[in-house]
CSV table of C-alpha atoms in Angstrom, one decimal:
chain,number,residue,atom,x,y,z
A,1,MET,CA,21.9,-5.1,14.0
A,2,ARG,CA,23.5,-6.9,11.4
A,3,VAL,CA,19.8,-7.0,10.3
A,4,VAL,CA,19.3,-3.7,10.2
A,5,ARG,CA,22.5,-2.4,9.2
A,6,ASP,CA,22.2,-5.5,5.8
A,7,THR,CA,18.6,-3.9,5.4
A,8,TRP,CA,19.8,-0.2,5.2
A,9,LEU,CA,22.5,-1.6,2.6
A,10,ILE,CA,20.0,-3.0,0.1
A,11,PHE,CA,17.4,-0.6,0.7
A,12,GLN,CA,20.1,1.9,-0.2
A,13,GLN,CA,20.5,0.2,-3.3
A,14,GLU,CA,16.9,-1.0,-4.3
A,15,ALA,CA,16.1,3.0,-3.7
A,16,GLY,CA,19.0,4.6,-6.1
A,17,LEU,CA,17.8,1.9,-9.1
A,18,MET,CA,14.6,4.1,-8.3
A,19,VAL,CA,16.2,7.2,-8.0
A,20,ARG,CA,18.2,6.5,-11.3
A,21,ASN,CA,14.3,5.9,-13.1
A,22,PRO,CA,12.8,8.5,-12.6
A,23,VAL,CA,10.3,8.5,-15.8
A,24,MET,CA,9.1,4.7,-14.1
A,25,VAL,CA,8.4,7.2,-10.7
A,26,ALA,CA,6.3,9.6,-12.6
A,27,PHE,CA,4.1,6.8,-14.8
A,28,SER,CA,3.2,5.3,-11.2
A,29,LEU,CA,1.9,8.9,-10.2
A,30,ALA,CA,-0.3,9.4,-13.7
A,31,GLN,CA,-3.3,6.8,-13.0
A,32,PRO,CA,-3.7,8.4,-8.6
A,33,ILE,CA,-3.3,12.1,-10.1
A,34,THR,CA,-6.3,11.3,-13.4
A,35,TYR,CA,-8.3,10.0,-10.5
A,36,LEU,CA,-8.4,12.8,-8.4
A,37,VAL,CA,-8.6,15.0,-10.6
A,38,LEU,CA,-11.3,13.4,-12.0
A,39,PHE,CA,-13.5,10.9,-9.9
A,40,ALA,CA,-13.2,13.4,-7.1
A,41,PRO,CA,-15.4,15.7,-7.6
A,42,PHE,CA,-18.4,13.5,-8.4
A,43,LEU,CA,-18.2,12.7,-4.5
A,44,LYS,CA,-20.0,15.7,-3.9
A,45,VAL,CA,-22.7,15.0,-5.5
A,46,VAL,CA,-22.8,11.0,-4.2
A,47,MET,CA,-22.6,12.2,-0.6
A,48,VAL,CA,-24.1,15.8,-0.4
A,49,ASP,CA,-26.6,14.3,2.2
A,50,ARG,CA,-23.7,12.4,4.2
A,51,GLY,CA,-21.1,15.6,4.7
A,52,ALA,CA,-20.1,16.1,1.2
A,53,SER,CA,-21.2,19.4,1.2
A,54,THR,CA,-18.1,21.2,-0.4
A,55,TYR,CA,-15.1,19.9,-3.2
A,56,ALA,CA,-13.0,20.2,0.4
A,57,ASP,CA,-15.1,17.9,2.1
A,58,ALA,CA,-15.2,15.4,-1.1
A,59,TYR,CA,-11.4,15.1,-1.1
A,60,ARG,CA,-11.3,14.7,2.8
A,61,ILE,CA,-13.0,11.4,2.1
A,62,TYR,CA,-11.5,10.4,-1.4
A,63,VAL,CA,-7.8,10.9,-0.9
A,64,PRO,CA,-7.7,8.8,2.1
A,65,GLY,CA,-9.6,5.8,0.3
A,66,LEU,CA,-6.9,6.8,-2.6
A,67,PHE,CA,-4.1,6.0,-0.2
A,68,VAL,CA,-5.3,2.6,1.1
A,69,ALA,CA,-5.8,2.0,-3.3
A,70,MET,CA,-1.8,3.2,-3.8
A,71,GLY,CA,-1.1,1.0,-0.6
A,72,LEU,CA,-3.0,-2.0,-1.5
A,73,PHE,CA,-1.7,-2.4,-5.8
A,74,GLY,CA,1.7,-0.7,-5.0
A,75,GLY,CA,2.5,-3.5,-2.7
A,76,LEU,CA,0.5,-6.6,-4.6
A,77,PHE,CA,2.9,-5.8,-8.2
A,78,ALA,CA,6.3,-5.8,-4.9
A,79,GLY,CA,6.6,-9.8,-6.6
A,80,TYR,CA,7.4,-9.1,-10.0
A,81,GLY,CA,10.4,-6.8,-9.0
A,82,LEU,CA,12.0,-9.7,-7.0
A,83,LEU,CA,11.0,-12.5,-9.6
A,84,SER,CA,12.9,-10.4,-11.7
A,85,ALA,CA,16.5,-10.5,-9.5
A,86,LEU,CA,16.1,-14.2,-8.7
A,87,ARG,CA,15.5,-15.0,-12.3
A,88,ALA,CA,19.1,-12.3,-13.1
A,89,GLY,CA,20.7,-14.2,-10.8
A,90,ILE,CA,20.7,-11.5,-8.3
A,91,ILE,CA,19.8,-13.4,-5.2
A,92,GLU,CA,21.8,-15.9,-6.2
A,93,ARG,CA,25.1,-13.6,-6.5
A,94,CYS,CA,24.2,-12.4,-3.0
A,95,ARG,CA,24.5,-15.7,-1.5
A,96,VAL,CA,28.0,-15.7,-1.6
A,97,THR,CA,28.5,-13.0,0.8
A,98,PRO,CA,27.7,-12.2,4.4
A,99,VAL,CA,24.7,-10.1,4.0
A,100,SER,CA,21.5,-11.3,5.9
A,101,ARG,CA,18.9,-13.5,3.8
A,102,THR,CA,15.8,-11.9,5.2
A,103,ALA,CA,17.6,-9.0,5.0
A,104,LEU,CA,17.3,-9.2,0.9
A,105,LEU,CA,13.8,-9.3,1.2
A,106,LEU,CA,13.4,-6.6,3.9
A,107,GLY,CA,15.7,-4.2,2.0
A,108,ARG,CA,13.4,-4.4,-1.3
A,109,ALA,CA,9.7,-4.2,0.8
A,110,LEU,CA,11.2,-1.1,2.5
A,111,MET,CA,12.5,0.6,-1.3
A,112,HIS,CA,8.5,0.3,-2.2
A,113,VAL,CA,7.2,1.3,1.3
A,114,CYS,CA,9.1,4.5,0.6
A,115,LEU,CA,7.9,5.1,-2.7
A,116,ASN,CA,4.6,5.2,-1.8
A,117,VAL,CA,5.0,7.3,1.0
A,118,VAL,CA,6.5,9.6,-1.5
A,119,GLN,CA,3.3,9.5,-3.5
A,120,ALA,CA,1.2,10.1,-1.4
A,121,VAL,CA,3.0,13.1,-0.3
A,122,VAL,CA,3.4,14.4,-4.1
A,123,ILE,CA,-1.2,14.0,-4.0
A,124,THR,CA,-1.3,15.2,-0.7
A,125,LEU,CA,0.3,18.5,-2.5
A,126,VAL,CA,-1.8,18.4,-5.5
A,127,ALA,CA,-5.1,18.1,-3.9
A,128,LEU,CA,-4.7,21.2,-1.7
A,129,PRO,CA,-5.7,23.1,-4.3
A,130,PHE,CA,-8.6,21.9,-4.3
A,131,GLY,CA,-9.0,22.2,-0.9
A,132,LEU,CA,-7.9,19.7,1.0
A,133,ARG,CA,-7.1,20.3,4.3
A,134,VAL,CA,-5.7,17.9,7.1
A,135,HIS,CA,-4.2,18.4,10.2
A,136,LEU,CA,-0.9,17.8,10.4
A,137,ALA,CA,-0.4,15.4,13.4
A,138,ASN,CA,-3.1,13.5,11.8
A,139,LEU,CA,-1.4,13.8,7.9
A,140,LEU,CA,1.4,12.1,9.8
A,141,VAL,CA,0.0,9.7,11.2
A,142,SER,CA,-1.6,8.4,8.1
A,143,TYR,CA,1.6,8.4,6.0
A,144,ALA,CA,2.8,6.0,8.8
A,145,LEU,CA,-0.2,4.0,8.8
A,146,LEU,CA,0.5,3.5,4.8
A,147,ALA,CA,3.9,2.8,5.5
A,148,VAL,CA,2.4,-0.4,7.2
A,149,MET,CA,-0.3,-1.0,5.0
A,150,VAL,CA,2.5,-1.0,1.6
A,151,LEU,CA,4.7,-3.6,3.4
A,152,LEU,CA,1.6,-5.7,4.3
A,153,SER,CA,0.7,-5.9,0.9
A,154,THR,CA,4.2,-5.7,-0.3
A,155,SER,CA,4.9,-9.2,1.9
A,156,ILE,CA,1.6,-11.1,0.5
A,157,SER,CA,3.4,-10.4,-3.2
A,158,TYR,CA,6.6,-11.8,-2.1
A,159,ASP,CA,4.4,-14.7,-0.4
A,160,ILE,CA,2.7,-15.4,-3.9
A,161,ALA,CA,5.5,-14.9,-6.8
A,162,LEU,CA,7.5,-17.1,-3.9
A,163,LEU,CA,4.9,-19.7,-4.3
A,164,VAL,CA,4.3,-19.7,-8.2
A,165,ARG,CA,7.4,-18.4,-9.2
A,166,ASN,CA,6.0,-17.4,-12.9
A,167,GLU,CA,4.9,-13.7,-13.7
A,168,ASN,CA,2.1,-14.4,-15.8
A,169,SER,CA,0.5,-16.6,-12.7
A,170,LEU,CA,1.2,-13.5,-10.2
A,171,GLY,CA,-0.5,-11.1,-12.7
A,172,VAL,CA,-4.0,-12.9,-12.2
A,173,LEU,CA,-3.9,-13.9,-8.5
A,174,VAL,CA,-3.0,-10.2,-8.0
A,175,ASN,CA,-6.1,-8.5,-10.2
A,176,THR,CA,-8.1,-11.8,-9.0
A,177,VAL,CA,-7.2,-10.6,-5.3
A,178,GLY,CA,-6.7,-7.0,-5.8
A,179,GLN,CA,-10.1,-5.5,-7.3
A,180,PRO,CA,-12.3,-7.1,-5.5
A,181,ILE,CA,-10.5,-6.4,-1.8
A,182,SER,CA,-10.1,-2.3,-2.6
A,183,LEU,CA,-14.1,-2.7,-3.9
A,184,LEU,CA,-14.8,-3.8,-0.8
A,185,ALA,CA,-12.3,-1.6,1.1
A,186,GLY,CA,-14.6,1.8,-0.2
A,187,VAL,CA,-11.7,2.2,-1.6
A,188,LEU,CA,-13.3,4.3,-4.6
A,189,ILE,CA,-17.2,5.5,-2.6
A,190,PRO,CA,-17.4,4.6,0.8
A,191,LEU,CA,-18.8,1.6,1.7
A,192,VAL,CA,-22.3,3.3,4.0
A,193,LEU,CA,-24.0,4.1,0.3
A,194,ALA,CA,-23.2,0.0,-0.3
A,195,PRO,CA,-26.2,-2.8,0.5
A,196,MET,CA,-26.1,-4.2,4.2
A,197,TRP,CA,-24.7,-7.1,2.7
A,198,ILE,CA,-21.6,-6.0,1.2
A,199,GLN,CA,-21.3,-3.8,4.4
A,200,ARG,CA,-21.6,-7.1,6.6
A,201,ALA,CA,-18.5,-8.9,3.9
A,202,ALA,CA,-16.2,-5.9,4.5
A,203,LEU,CA,-16.4,-6.5,8.2
A,204,TRP,CA,-14.0,-9.2,6.5
A,205,ASN,CA,-11.5,-7.6,5.1
A,206,PRO,CA,-8.6,-5.6,6.4
A,207,PHE,CA,-8.4,-2.9,4.2
A,208,ALA,CA,-11.8,-1.8,5.2
A,209,TRP,CA,-10.8,-1.3,8.8
A,210,ALA,CA,-7.5,1.3,7.5
A,211,THR,CA,-9.6,3.4,5.0
A,212,ASP,CA,-12.1,3.8,8.0
A,213,GLY,CA,-9.7,4.8,9.8
A,214,MET,CA,-8.2,7.0,7.5
A,215,ARG,CA,-10.4,8.7,6.5
A,216,ALA,CA,-11.4,9.7,10.4
A,217,LEU,CA,-7.6,10.6,10.8
A,218,PHE,CA,-8.4,12.5,7.5
A,219,ALA,CA,-11.6,14.4,9.4
A,220,GLY,CA,-9.5,15.1,12.5
A,221,GLN,CA,-10.6,12.3,14.5
A,222,ILE,CA,-7.9,11.0,15.2
A,223,PHE,CA,-8.7,9.6,19.1
A,224,GLN,CA,-11.6,7.8,16.8
A,225,THR,CA,-11.5,3.7,18.1
A,226,VAL,CA,-11.5,3.0,14.6
A,227,VAL,CA,-8.1,4.3,13.8
A,228,TRP,CA,-6.6,2.4,16.0
A,229,GLN,CA,-8.4,-0.9,15.7
A,230,GLY,CA,-7.4,-0.9,11.6
A,231,ALA,CA,-3.1,0.4,12.4
A,232,LEU,CA,-3.5,-2.7,15.1
A,233,ILE,CA,-4.4,-4.6,12.3
A,234,MET,CA,-2.9,-3.9,9.6
A,235,THR,CA,0.2,-4.1,11.8
A,236,GLY,CA,-0.7,-7.1,13.2
A,237,LEU,CA,-1.4,-8.5,9.5
A,238,ALA,CA,2.1,-7.2,8.0
A,239,ALA,CA,3.9,-8.8,10.7
A,240,ALA,CA,3.1,-12.2,10.1
A,241,SER,CA,2.7,-11.4,7.0
A,242,LEU,CA,6.4,-10.6,6.5
A,243,PHE,CA,7.6,-13.5,9.1
A,244,TRP,CA,5.5,-16.2,6.3
A,245,SER,CA,8.1,-14.3,3.4
A,246,SER,CA,10.9,-14.8,5.0
A,247,HIS,CA,10.4,-18.1,5.7
A,248,LEU,CA,9.9,-18.8,2.3
A,249,PHE,CA,12.9,-16.6,0.8
A,250,ASN,CA,15.1,-17.9,3.5
A,251,ARG,CA,14.1,-21.2,2.2
A,252,GLU,CA,14.2,-20.2,-1.4
A,253,VAL,CA,18.1,-19.0,-1.1
A,254,SER,CA,20.0,-22.2,1.1
């Protein structure tokens, strides 16, 4: 219970800092909204022979992929905040308090989860005038899957940050790893349009499974096998990565 209480306190503190900086939140939405408005309509032409006969169909294909891209990159850059807190001595000052060391990490991670889910809600509302329609229950499950994805990518970012301890190295690694993973997950264009060797390689990419599960949810197929497979893979990897992040962080601040 102590970890839960302390995690909530750290989350409140980090969320308060984010709320007091609405400009950054607004700018973080600029890129996904730009892709939503300017890129998604192209899918109607590309996918016309695969069921995307209307713009509504195109947005049902693209918005889930956009959610996965937000979950991936929205978490991968979280390590910058952790490194900043370490350099500013914020974590060091927390060592003299009774707050749980694990909560210091989890509270920050949950702030990124909350931010990305709020962004996803905004993206959904923006996509509605373009014809996006999705059942409420499926939409809520997709938000839950997004939350798990953000936890995974955030913990991976924390792992890298705690290992390299350098913002420049973190940026290089995040961009080097993140771009191939996102493309191999089919976040822009479904992998069914890709050559067979790319589709086979994507089977080893957990975010590709999450993308397929997310698209199934938006297609109204909540009971499809790929939905729970993607959720199970994401949950297992997120739990393992968070455990390792907690281990590295506890060693760092001990």
